[in-house]
Short mmCIF file of C-alpha atoms in Angstrom, two decimals:
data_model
loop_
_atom_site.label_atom_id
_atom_site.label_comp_id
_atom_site.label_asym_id
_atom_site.label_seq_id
_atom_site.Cartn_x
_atom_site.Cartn_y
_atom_site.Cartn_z
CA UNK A 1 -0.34 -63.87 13.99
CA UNK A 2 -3.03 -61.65 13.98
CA UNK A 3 -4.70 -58.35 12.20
CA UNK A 4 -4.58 -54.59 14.15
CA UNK A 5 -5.88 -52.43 11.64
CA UNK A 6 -3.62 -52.93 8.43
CA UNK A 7 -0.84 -54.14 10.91
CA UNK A 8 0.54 -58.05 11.43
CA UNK A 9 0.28 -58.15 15.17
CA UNK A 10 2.71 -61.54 16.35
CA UNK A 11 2.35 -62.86 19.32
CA UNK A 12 5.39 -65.58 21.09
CA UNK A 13 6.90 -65.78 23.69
CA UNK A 14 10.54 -63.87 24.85
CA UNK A 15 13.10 -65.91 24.18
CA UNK A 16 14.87 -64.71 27.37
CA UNK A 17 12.15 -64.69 30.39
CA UNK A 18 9.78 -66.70 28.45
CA UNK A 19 7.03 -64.13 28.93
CA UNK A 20 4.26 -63.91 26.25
CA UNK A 21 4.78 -60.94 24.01
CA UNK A 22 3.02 -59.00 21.45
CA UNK A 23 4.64 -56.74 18.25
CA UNK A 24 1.91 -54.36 18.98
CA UNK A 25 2.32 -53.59 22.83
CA UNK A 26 6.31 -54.07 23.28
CA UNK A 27 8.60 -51.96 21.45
CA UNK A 28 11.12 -54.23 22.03
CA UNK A 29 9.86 -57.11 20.71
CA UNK A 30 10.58 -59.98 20.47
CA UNK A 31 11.35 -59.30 23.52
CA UNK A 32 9.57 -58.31 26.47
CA UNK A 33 11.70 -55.49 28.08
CA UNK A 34 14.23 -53.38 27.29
CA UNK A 35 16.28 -55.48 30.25
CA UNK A 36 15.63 -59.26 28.04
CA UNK A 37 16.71 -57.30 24.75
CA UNK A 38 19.93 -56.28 26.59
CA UNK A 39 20.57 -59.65 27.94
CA UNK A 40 20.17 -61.47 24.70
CA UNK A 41 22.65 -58.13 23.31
CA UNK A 42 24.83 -59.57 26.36
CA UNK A 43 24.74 -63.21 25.45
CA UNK A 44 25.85 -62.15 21.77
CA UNK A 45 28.49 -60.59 23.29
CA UNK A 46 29.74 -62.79 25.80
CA UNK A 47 29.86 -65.80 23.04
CA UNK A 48 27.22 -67.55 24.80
CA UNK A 49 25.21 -67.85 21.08
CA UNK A 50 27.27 -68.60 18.52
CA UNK A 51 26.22 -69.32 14.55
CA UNK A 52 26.67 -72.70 13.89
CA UNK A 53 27.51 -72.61 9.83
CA UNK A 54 29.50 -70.02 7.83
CA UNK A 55 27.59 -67.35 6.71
CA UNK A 56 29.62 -67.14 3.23
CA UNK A 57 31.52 -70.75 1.70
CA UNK A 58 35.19 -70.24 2.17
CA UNK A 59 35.91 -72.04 -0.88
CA UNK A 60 33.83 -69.14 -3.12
CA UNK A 61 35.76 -66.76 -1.06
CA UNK A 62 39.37 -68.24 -1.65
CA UNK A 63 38.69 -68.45 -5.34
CA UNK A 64 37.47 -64.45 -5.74
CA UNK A 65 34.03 -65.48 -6.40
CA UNK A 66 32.56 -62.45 -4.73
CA UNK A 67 29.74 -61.61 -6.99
CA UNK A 68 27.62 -64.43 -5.68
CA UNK A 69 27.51 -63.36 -2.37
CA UNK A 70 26.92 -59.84 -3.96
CA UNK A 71 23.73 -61.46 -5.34
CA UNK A 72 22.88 -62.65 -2.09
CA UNK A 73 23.31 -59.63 -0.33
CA UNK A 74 21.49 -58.01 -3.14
CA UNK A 75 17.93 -59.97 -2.85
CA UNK A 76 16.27 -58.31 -0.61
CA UNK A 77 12.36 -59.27 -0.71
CA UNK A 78 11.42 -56.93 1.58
CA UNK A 79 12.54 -53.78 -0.43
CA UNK A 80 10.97 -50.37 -0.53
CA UNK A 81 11.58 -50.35 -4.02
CA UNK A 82 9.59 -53.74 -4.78
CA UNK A 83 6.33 -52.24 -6.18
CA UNK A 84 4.24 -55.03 -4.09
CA UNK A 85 5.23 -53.38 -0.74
#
């Protein structure tokens, strides 16, 4: 990762063509193209990727205990509202 201005500039490689790529140059990073991003869209959709672990425990589910994936939800780091950002 690199500096462009007050900017993080990263810098990996596509994860569908494997070409390097750069968050300041492609606006479809982390991509290369527009054509990888819809690939990887198509993978998604054709089940080809799959998550591997529950996003939420179906036990806390079963029981009603919604508010702590409200919490979870809910913590956002990254927030507008955080006076650091």
């Amino acid at each position: 990762m690199s500096e462009l201005g007050n900017k993080r500039v990263m810098k990996h490689k596509c994860p569908i063509c494997k070409t390097e790529t750069d968050s300041a140059v492609h606006p479809d990073f982390p991509f290369c193209s527009e054509r990888c991003r819809d690939r990887d869209l198509g993978n998604w959709a054709s089940e080809k990727y799959v998550v591997s672990e529950p996003v939420f425990d179906e036990e806390e589910l079963a029981k009603g205990k919604r508010d702590s994936i409200v919490l979870r939800l809910d913590d956002d780091l990254d927030s507008p509202n955080d006076p650091k950002h």
